GROMACS .gro file of C-alpha atoms in nm:
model
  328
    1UNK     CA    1   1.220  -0.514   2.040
    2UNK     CA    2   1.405  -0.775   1.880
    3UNK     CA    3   1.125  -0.946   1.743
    4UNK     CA    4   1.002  -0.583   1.581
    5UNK     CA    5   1.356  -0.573   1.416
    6UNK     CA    6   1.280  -0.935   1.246
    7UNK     CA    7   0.967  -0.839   1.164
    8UNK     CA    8   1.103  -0.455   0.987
    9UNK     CA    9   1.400  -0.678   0.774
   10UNK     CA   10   1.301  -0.597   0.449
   11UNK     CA   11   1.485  -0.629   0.123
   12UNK     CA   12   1.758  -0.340   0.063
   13UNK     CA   13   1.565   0.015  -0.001
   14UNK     CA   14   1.552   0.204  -0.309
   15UNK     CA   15   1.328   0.452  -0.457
   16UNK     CA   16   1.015   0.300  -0.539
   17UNK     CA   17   0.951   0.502  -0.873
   18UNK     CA   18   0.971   0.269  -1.191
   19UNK     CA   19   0.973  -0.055  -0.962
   20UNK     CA   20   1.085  -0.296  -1.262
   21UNK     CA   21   1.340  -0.086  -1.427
   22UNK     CA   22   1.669  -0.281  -1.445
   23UNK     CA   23   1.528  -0.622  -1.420
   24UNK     CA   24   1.568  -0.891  -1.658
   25UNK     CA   25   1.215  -0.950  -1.662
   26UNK     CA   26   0.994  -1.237  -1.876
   27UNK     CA   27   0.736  -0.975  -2.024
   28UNK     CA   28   0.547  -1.250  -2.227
   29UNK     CA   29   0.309  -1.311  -1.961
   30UNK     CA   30   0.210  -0.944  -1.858
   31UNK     CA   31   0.274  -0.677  -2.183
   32UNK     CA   32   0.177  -0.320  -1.932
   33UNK     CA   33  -0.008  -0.264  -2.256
   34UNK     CA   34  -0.226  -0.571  -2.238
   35UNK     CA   35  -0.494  -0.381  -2.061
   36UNK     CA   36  -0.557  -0.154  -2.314
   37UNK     CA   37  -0.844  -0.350  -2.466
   38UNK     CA   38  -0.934  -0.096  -2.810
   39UNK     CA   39  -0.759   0.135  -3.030
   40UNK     CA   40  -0.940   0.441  -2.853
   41UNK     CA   41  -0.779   0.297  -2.517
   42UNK     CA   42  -0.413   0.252  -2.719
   43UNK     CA   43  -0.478   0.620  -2.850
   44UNK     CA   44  -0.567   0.782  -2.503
   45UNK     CA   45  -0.248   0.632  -2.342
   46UNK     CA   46  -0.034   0.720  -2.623
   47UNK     CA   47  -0.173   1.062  -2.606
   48UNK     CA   48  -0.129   1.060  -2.203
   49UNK     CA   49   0.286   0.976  -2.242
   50UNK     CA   50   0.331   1.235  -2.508
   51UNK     CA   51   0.172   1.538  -2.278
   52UNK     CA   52   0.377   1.382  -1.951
   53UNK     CA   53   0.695   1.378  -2.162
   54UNK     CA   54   0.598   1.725  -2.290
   55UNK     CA   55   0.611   1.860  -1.951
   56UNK     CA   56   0.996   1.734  -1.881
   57UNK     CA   57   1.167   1.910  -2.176
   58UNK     CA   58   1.534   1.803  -2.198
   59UNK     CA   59   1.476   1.566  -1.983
   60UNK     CA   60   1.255   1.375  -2.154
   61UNK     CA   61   1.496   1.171  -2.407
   62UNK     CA   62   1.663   1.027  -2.094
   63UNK     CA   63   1.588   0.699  -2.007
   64UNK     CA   64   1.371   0.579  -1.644
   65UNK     CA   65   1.555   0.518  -1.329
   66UNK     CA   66   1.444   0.324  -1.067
   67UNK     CA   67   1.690   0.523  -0.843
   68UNK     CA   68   1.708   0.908  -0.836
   69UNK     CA   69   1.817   1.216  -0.599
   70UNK     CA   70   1.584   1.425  -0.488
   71UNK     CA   71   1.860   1.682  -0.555
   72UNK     CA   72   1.865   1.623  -0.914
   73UNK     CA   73   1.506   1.652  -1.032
   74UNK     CA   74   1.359   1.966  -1.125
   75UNK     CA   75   1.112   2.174  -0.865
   76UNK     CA   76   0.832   2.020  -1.001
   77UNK     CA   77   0.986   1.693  -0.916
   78UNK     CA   78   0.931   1.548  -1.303
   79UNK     CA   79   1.112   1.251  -1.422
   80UNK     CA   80   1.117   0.968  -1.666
   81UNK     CA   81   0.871   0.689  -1.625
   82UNK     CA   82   0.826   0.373  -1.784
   83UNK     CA   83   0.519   0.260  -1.926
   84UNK     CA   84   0.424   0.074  -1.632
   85UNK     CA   85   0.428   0.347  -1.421
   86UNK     CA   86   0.234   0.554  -1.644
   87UNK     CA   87  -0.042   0.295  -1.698
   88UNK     CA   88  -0.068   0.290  -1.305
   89UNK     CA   89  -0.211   0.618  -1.287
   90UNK     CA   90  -0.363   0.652  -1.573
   91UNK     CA   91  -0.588   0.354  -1.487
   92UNK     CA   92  -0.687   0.483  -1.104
   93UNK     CA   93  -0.920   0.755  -1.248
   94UNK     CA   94  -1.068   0.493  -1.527
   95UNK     CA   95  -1.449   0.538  -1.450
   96UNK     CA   96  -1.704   0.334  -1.606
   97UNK     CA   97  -1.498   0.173  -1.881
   98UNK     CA   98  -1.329   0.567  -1.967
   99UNK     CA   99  -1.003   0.700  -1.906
  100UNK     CA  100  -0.986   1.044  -1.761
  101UNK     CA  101  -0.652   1.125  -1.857
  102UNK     CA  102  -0.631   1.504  -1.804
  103UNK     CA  103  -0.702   1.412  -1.396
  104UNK     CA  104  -0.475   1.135  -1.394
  105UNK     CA  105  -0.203   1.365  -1.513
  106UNK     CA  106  -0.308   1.588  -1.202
  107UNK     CA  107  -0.280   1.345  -1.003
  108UNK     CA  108   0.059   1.256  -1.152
  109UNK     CA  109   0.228   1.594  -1.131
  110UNK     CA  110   0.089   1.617  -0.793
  111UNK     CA  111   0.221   1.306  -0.667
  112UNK     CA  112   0.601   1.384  -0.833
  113UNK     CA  113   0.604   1.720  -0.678
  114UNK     CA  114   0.491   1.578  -0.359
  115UNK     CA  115   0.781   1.325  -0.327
  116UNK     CA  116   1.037   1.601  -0.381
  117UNK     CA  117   0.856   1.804  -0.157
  118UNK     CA  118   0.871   1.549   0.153
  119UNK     CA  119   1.231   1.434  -0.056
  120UNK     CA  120   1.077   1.075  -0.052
  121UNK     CA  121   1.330   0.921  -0.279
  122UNK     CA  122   1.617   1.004  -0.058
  123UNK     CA  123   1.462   0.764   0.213
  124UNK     CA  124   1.587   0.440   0.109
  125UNK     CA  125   1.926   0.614   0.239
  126UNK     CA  126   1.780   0.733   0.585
  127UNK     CA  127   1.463   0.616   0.740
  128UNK     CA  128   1.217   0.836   0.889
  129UNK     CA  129   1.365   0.959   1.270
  130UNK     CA  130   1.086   0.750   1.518
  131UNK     CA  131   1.034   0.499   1.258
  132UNK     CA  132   1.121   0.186   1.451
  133UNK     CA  133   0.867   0.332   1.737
  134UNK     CA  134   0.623   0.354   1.456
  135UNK     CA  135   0.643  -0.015   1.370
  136UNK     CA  136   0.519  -0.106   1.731
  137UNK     CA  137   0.266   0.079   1.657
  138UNK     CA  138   0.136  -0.048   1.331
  139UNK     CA  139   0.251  -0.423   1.331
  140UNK     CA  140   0.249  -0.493   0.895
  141UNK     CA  141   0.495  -0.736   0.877
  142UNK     CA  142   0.526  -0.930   0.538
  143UNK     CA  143   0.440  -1.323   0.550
  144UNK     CA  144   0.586  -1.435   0.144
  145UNK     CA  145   0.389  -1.408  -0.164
  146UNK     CA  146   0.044  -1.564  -0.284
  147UNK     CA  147   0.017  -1.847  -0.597
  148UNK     CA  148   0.082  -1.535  -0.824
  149UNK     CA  149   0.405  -1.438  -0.673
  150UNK     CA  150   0.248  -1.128  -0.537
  151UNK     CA  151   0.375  -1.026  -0.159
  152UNK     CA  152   0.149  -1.091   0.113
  153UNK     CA  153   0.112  -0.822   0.420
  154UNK     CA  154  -0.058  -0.891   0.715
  155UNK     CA  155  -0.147  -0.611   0.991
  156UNK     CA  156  -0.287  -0.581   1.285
  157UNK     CA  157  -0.526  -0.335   1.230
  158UNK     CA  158  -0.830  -0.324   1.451
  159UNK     CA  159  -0.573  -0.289   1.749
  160UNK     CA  160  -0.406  -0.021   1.584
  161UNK     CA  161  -0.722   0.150   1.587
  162UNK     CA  162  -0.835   0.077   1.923
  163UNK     CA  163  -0.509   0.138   2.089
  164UNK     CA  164  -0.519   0.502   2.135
  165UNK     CA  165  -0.239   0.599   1.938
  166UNK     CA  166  -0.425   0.816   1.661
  167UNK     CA  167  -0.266   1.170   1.829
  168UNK     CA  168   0.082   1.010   1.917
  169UNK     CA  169   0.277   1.192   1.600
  170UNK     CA  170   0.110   1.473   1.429
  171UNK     CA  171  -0.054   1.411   1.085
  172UNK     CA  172   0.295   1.541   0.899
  173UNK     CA  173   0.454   1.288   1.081
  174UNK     CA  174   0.214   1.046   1.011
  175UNK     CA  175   0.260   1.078   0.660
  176UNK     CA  176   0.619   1.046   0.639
  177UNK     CA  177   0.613   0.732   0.810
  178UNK     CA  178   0.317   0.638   0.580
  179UNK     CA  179   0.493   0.727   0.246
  180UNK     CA  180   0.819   0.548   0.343
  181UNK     CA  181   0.570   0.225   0.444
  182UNK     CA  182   0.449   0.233   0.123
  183UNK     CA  183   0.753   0.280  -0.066
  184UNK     CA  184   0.860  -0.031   0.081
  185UNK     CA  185   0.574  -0.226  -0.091
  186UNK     CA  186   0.654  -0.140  -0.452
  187UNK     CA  187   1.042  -0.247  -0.302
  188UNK     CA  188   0.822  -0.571  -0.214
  189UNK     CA  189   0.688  -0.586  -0.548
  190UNK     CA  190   1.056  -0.508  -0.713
  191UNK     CA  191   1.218  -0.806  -0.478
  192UNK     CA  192   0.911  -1.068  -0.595
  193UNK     CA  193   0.943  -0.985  -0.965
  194UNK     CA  194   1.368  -1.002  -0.963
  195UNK     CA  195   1.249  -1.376  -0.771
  196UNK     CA  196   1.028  -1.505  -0.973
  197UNK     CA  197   1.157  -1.362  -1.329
  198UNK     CA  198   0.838  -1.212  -1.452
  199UNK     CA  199   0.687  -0.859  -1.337
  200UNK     CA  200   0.467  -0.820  -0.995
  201UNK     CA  201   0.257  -0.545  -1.029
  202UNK     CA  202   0.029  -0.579  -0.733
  203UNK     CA  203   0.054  -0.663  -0.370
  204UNK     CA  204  -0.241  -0.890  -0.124
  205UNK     CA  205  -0.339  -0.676   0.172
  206UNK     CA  206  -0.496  -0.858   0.478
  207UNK     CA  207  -0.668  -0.675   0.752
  208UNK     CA  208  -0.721  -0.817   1.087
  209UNK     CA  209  -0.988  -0.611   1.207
  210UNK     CA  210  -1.035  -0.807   1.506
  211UNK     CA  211  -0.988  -0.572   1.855
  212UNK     CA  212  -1.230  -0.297   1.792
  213UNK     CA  213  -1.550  -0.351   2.032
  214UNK     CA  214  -1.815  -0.124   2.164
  215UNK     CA  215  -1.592   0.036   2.441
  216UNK     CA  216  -1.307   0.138   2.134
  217UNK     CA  217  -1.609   0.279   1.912
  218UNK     CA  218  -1.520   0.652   2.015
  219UNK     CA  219  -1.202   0.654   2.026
  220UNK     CA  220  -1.210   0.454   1.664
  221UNK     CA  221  -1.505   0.685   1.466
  222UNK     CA  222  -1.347   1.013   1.608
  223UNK     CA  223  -0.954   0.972   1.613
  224UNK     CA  224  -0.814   0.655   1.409
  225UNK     CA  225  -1.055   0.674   1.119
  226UNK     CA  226  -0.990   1.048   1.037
  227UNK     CA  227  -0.635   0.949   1.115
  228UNK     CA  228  -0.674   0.638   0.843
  229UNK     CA  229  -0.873   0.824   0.535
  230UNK     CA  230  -0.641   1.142   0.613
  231UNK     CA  231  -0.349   0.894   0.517
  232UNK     CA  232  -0.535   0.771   0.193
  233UNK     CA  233  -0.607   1.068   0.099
  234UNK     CA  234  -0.227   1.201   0.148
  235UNK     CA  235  -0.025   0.961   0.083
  236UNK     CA  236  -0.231   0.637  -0.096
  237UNK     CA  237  -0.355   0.888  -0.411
  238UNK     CA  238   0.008   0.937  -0.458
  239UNK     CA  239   0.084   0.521  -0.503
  240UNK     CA  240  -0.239   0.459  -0.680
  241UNK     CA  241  -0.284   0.035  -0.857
  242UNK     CA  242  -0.062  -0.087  -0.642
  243UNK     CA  243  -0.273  -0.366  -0.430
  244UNK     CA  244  -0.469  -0.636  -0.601
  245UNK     CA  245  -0.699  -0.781  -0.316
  246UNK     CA  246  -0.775  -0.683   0.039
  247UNK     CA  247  -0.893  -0.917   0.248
  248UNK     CA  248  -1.008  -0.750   0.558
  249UNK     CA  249  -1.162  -0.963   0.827
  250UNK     CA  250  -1.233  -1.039   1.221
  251UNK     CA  251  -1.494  -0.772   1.129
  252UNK     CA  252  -1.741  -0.740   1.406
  253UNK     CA  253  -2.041  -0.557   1.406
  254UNK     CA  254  -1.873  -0.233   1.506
  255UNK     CA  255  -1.638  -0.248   1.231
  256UNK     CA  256  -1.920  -0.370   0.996
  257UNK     CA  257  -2.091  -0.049   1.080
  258UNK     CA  258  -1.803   0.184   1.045
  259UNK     CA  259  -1.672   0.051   0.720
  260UNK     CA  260  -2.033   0.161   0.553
  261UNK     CA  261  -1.893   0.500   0.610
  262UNK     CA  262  -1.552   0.473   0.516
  263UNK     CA  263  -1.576   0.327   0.270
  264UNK     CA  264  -1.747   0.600   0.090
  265UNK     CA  265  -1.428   0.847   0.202
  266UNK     CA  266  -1.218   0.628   0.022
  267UNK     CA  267  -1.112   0.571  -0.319
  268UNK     CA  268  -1.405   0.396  -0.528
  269UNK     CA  269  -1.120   0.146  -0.708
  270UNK     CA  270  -0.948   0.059  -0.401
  271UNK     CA  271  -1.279  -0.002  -0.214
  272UNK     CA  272  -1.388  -0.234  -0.549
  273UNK     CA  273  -1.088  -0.430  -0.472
  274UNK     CA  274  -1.174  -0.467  -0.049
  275UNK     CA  275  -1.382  -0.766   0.069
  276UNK     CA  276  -1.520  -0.824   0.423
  277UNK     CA  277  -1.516  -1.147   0.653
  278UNK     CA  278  -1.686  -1.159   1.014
  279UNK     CA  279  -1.447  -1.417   1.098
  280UNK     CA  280  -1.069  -1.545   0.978
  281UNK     CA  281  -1.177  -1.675   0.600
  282UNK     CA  282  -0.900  -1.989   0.608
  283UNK     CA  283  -1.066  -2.082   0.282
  284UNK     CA  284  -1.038  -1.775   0.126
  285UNK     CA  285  -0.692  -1.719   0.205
  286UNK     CA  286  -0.576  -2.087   0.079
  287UNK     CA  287  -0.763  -1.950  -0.250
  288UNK     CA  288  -0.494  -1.653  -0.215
  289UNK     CA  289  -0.203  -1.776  -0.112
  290UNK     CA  290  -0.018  -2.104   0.003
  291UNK     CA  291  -0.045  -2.248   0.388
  292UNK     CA  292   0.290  -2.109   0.466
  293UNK     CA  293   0.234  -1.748   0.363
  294UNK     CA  294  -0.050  -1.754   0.645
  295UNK     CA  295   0.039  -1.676   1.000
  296UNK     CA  296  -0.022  -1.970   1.205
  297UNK     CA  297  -0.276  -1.767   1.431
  298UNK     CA  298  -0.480  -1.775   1.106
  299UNK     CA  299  -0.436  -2.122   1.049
  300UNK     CA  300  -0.134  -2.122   0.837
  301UNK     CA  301   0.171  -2.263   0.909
  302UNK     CA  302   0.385  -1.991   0.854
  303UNK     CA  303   0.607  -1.869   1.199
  304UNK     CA  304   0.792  -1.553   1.101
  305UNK     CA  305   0.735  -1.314   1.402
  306UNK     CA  306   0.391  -1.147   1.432
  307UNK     CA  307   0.383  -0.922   1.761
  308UNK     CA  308   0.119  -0.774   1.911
  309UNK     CA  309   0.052  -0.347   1.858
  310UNK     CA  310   0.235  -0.182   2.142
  311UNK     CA  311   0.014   0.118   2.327
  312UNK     CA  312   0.167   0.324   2.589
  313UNK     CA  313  -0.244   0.347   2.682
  314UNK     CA  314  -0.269   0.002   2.780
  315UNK     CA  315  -0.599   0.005   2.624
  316UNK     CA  316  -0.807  -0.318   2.650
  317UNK     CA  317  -0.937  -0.408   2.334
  318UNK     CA  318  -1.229  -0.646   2.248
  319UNK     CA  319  -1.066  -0.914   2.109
  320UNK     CA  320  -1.324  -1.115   1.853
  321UNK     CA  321  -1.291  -1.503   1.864
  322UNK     CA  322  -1.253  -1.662   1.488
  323UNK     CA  323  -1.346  -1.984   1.424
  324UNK     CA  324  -1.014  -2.050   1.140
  325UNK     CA  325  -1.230  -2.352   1.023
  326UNK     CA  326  -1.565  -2.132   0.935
  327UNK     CA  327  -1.426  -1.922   0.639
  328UNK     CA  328  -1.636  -1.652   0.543
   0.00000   0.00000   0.00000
């Protein structure tokens, strides 16, 4: 337990809405705007602010917050954003080159009054009750940034998957500890832009995969992968262009075959963003990230604590021998 609570230290907890407001910030190098390429693309996202602003009345002169109350927003859970938040979800539903900004305003709304609803910007006061059981469970500690100053998460999950675990909490529960995980990655991204001056605006997921074997297959297609795209689905389409690469790897052939059918459950722009290794891709990572952001079962160098996904099932997984020197 003691190496769980190094692993769970994590910078102080706020609400993860507006994750750069209040931080004396070098904008040169990343204007939010800068990925509006044409005037039609300017026009659509000044049109997209003026209809969310629209929708918050009064409210809407004040300025964005990083920190709120769930007791002081509205019932529809509305607030000010900045510009960077904005741009977030108006680019997840970009399709083909073309905004769609009437559903990325539904999926706006639905995210705000979804965070009221579950009163997810209280959290960073009180985490959820079980949550330190929860981090056994799904071991996602974070190892530093990459050459971009972007954090770096590693997590163990192929053993996750294969450990039985899928019907521990119910799937309310699951989301709540969900949600407050991924509140603490725009905290992540918050901490790395306040360190390295300039805004962060994207986090590196790695995947070890590694653990899931022909014995696990059942209780992996029928329990843990509902249990995964039920979480992407409820609580991932609420933090939408957030991660900038996933690296998922120690994929074997059973989670080679599985992964053709998730990901079409998942969100097509997160699963443009995913690539696949058989083995532990050293090479690829070094192209990532620095030797000491890697954990040193990788082949990095880095030693902050790493344990291994606790299972009251005792379940013996498959565990897939990587080569660190093959990359992939």
């Amino acid at each position: 337990l003691k190496a769980v609570a190094q692993v769970s230290s994590r910078p102080r907890r706020a609400g993860a809405m507006n994750h750069l407001v209040g931080l004396k910030l070098d904008w040169s190098s990343h204007d939010p705007l800068s990925g509006l390429a044409t005037d039609e693309d300017r026009e659509v996202f000044r049109a997209f602010k003026a209809e969310y602003l629209a929708l918050g009345g009064n409210a809407a002169a004040e300025e964005p917050a990083h920190v709120v109350a769930s007791d002081s927003l509205p019932p529809s859970g509305w607030r000010p954003l900045d510009d960077t938040t904005l741009l977030r979800f108006l680019f997840a539903d970009r399709r083909d080159g073309k905004f769609q900004p009437t559903k990325s305003l539904d999926r706006l709304t639905k995210a705000l009054a979804w965070r009221l609803r579950i009163r997810l910007d209280d959290m960073h006061m009180k985490e959820p009750e079980g949550n330190s059981q929860y981090q056994r469970l799904r071991v996602r500690p974070w190892f530093g940034h990459d050459h971009e100053g972007r954090p770096v998460q590693f997590e163990r999950v192929g053993k996750f998957m294969a450990g039985g675990e899928a019907k521990r909490y119910s799937l309310e529960e699951w989301v709540r500890f969900y949600a407050w995980d991924q509140e603490s990655v725009l905290n992540q991204m918050r901490a790395a832009s306040s360190r390295i001056g300039r805004p962060v605006p994207r986090y590196v997921f790695c995947c070890d995969a590694g653990g899931v074997g022909f014995s696990q297959y059942r209780e992996v297609a029928f329990n843990s992968v509902p249990l995964i795209t039920n979480l992407a689905k409820e609580v991932e389409s609420h933090f939408p262009e957030i991660v900038g690469t996933i690296i998922i790897f120690n994929a074997g052939v059973v989670v080679a075959k599985l992964w053709q059918v998730v990901s079409l459950l998942l969100d097509p722009v997160v699963v443009s963003k995913c690539e696949v290794h058989a083995n532990v891709p050293l090479k690829r990572f070094l192209e990532v990230m620095p030797m000491e952001t890697i954990p040193k079962e990788y082949g990095g160098s880095s030693e902050l604590p790493y344990p291994q996904v606790w299972s009251e099932h005792k379940v013996e997984t498959d565990d897939i021998q990587s080569d660190v020197h093959a990359g992939a």
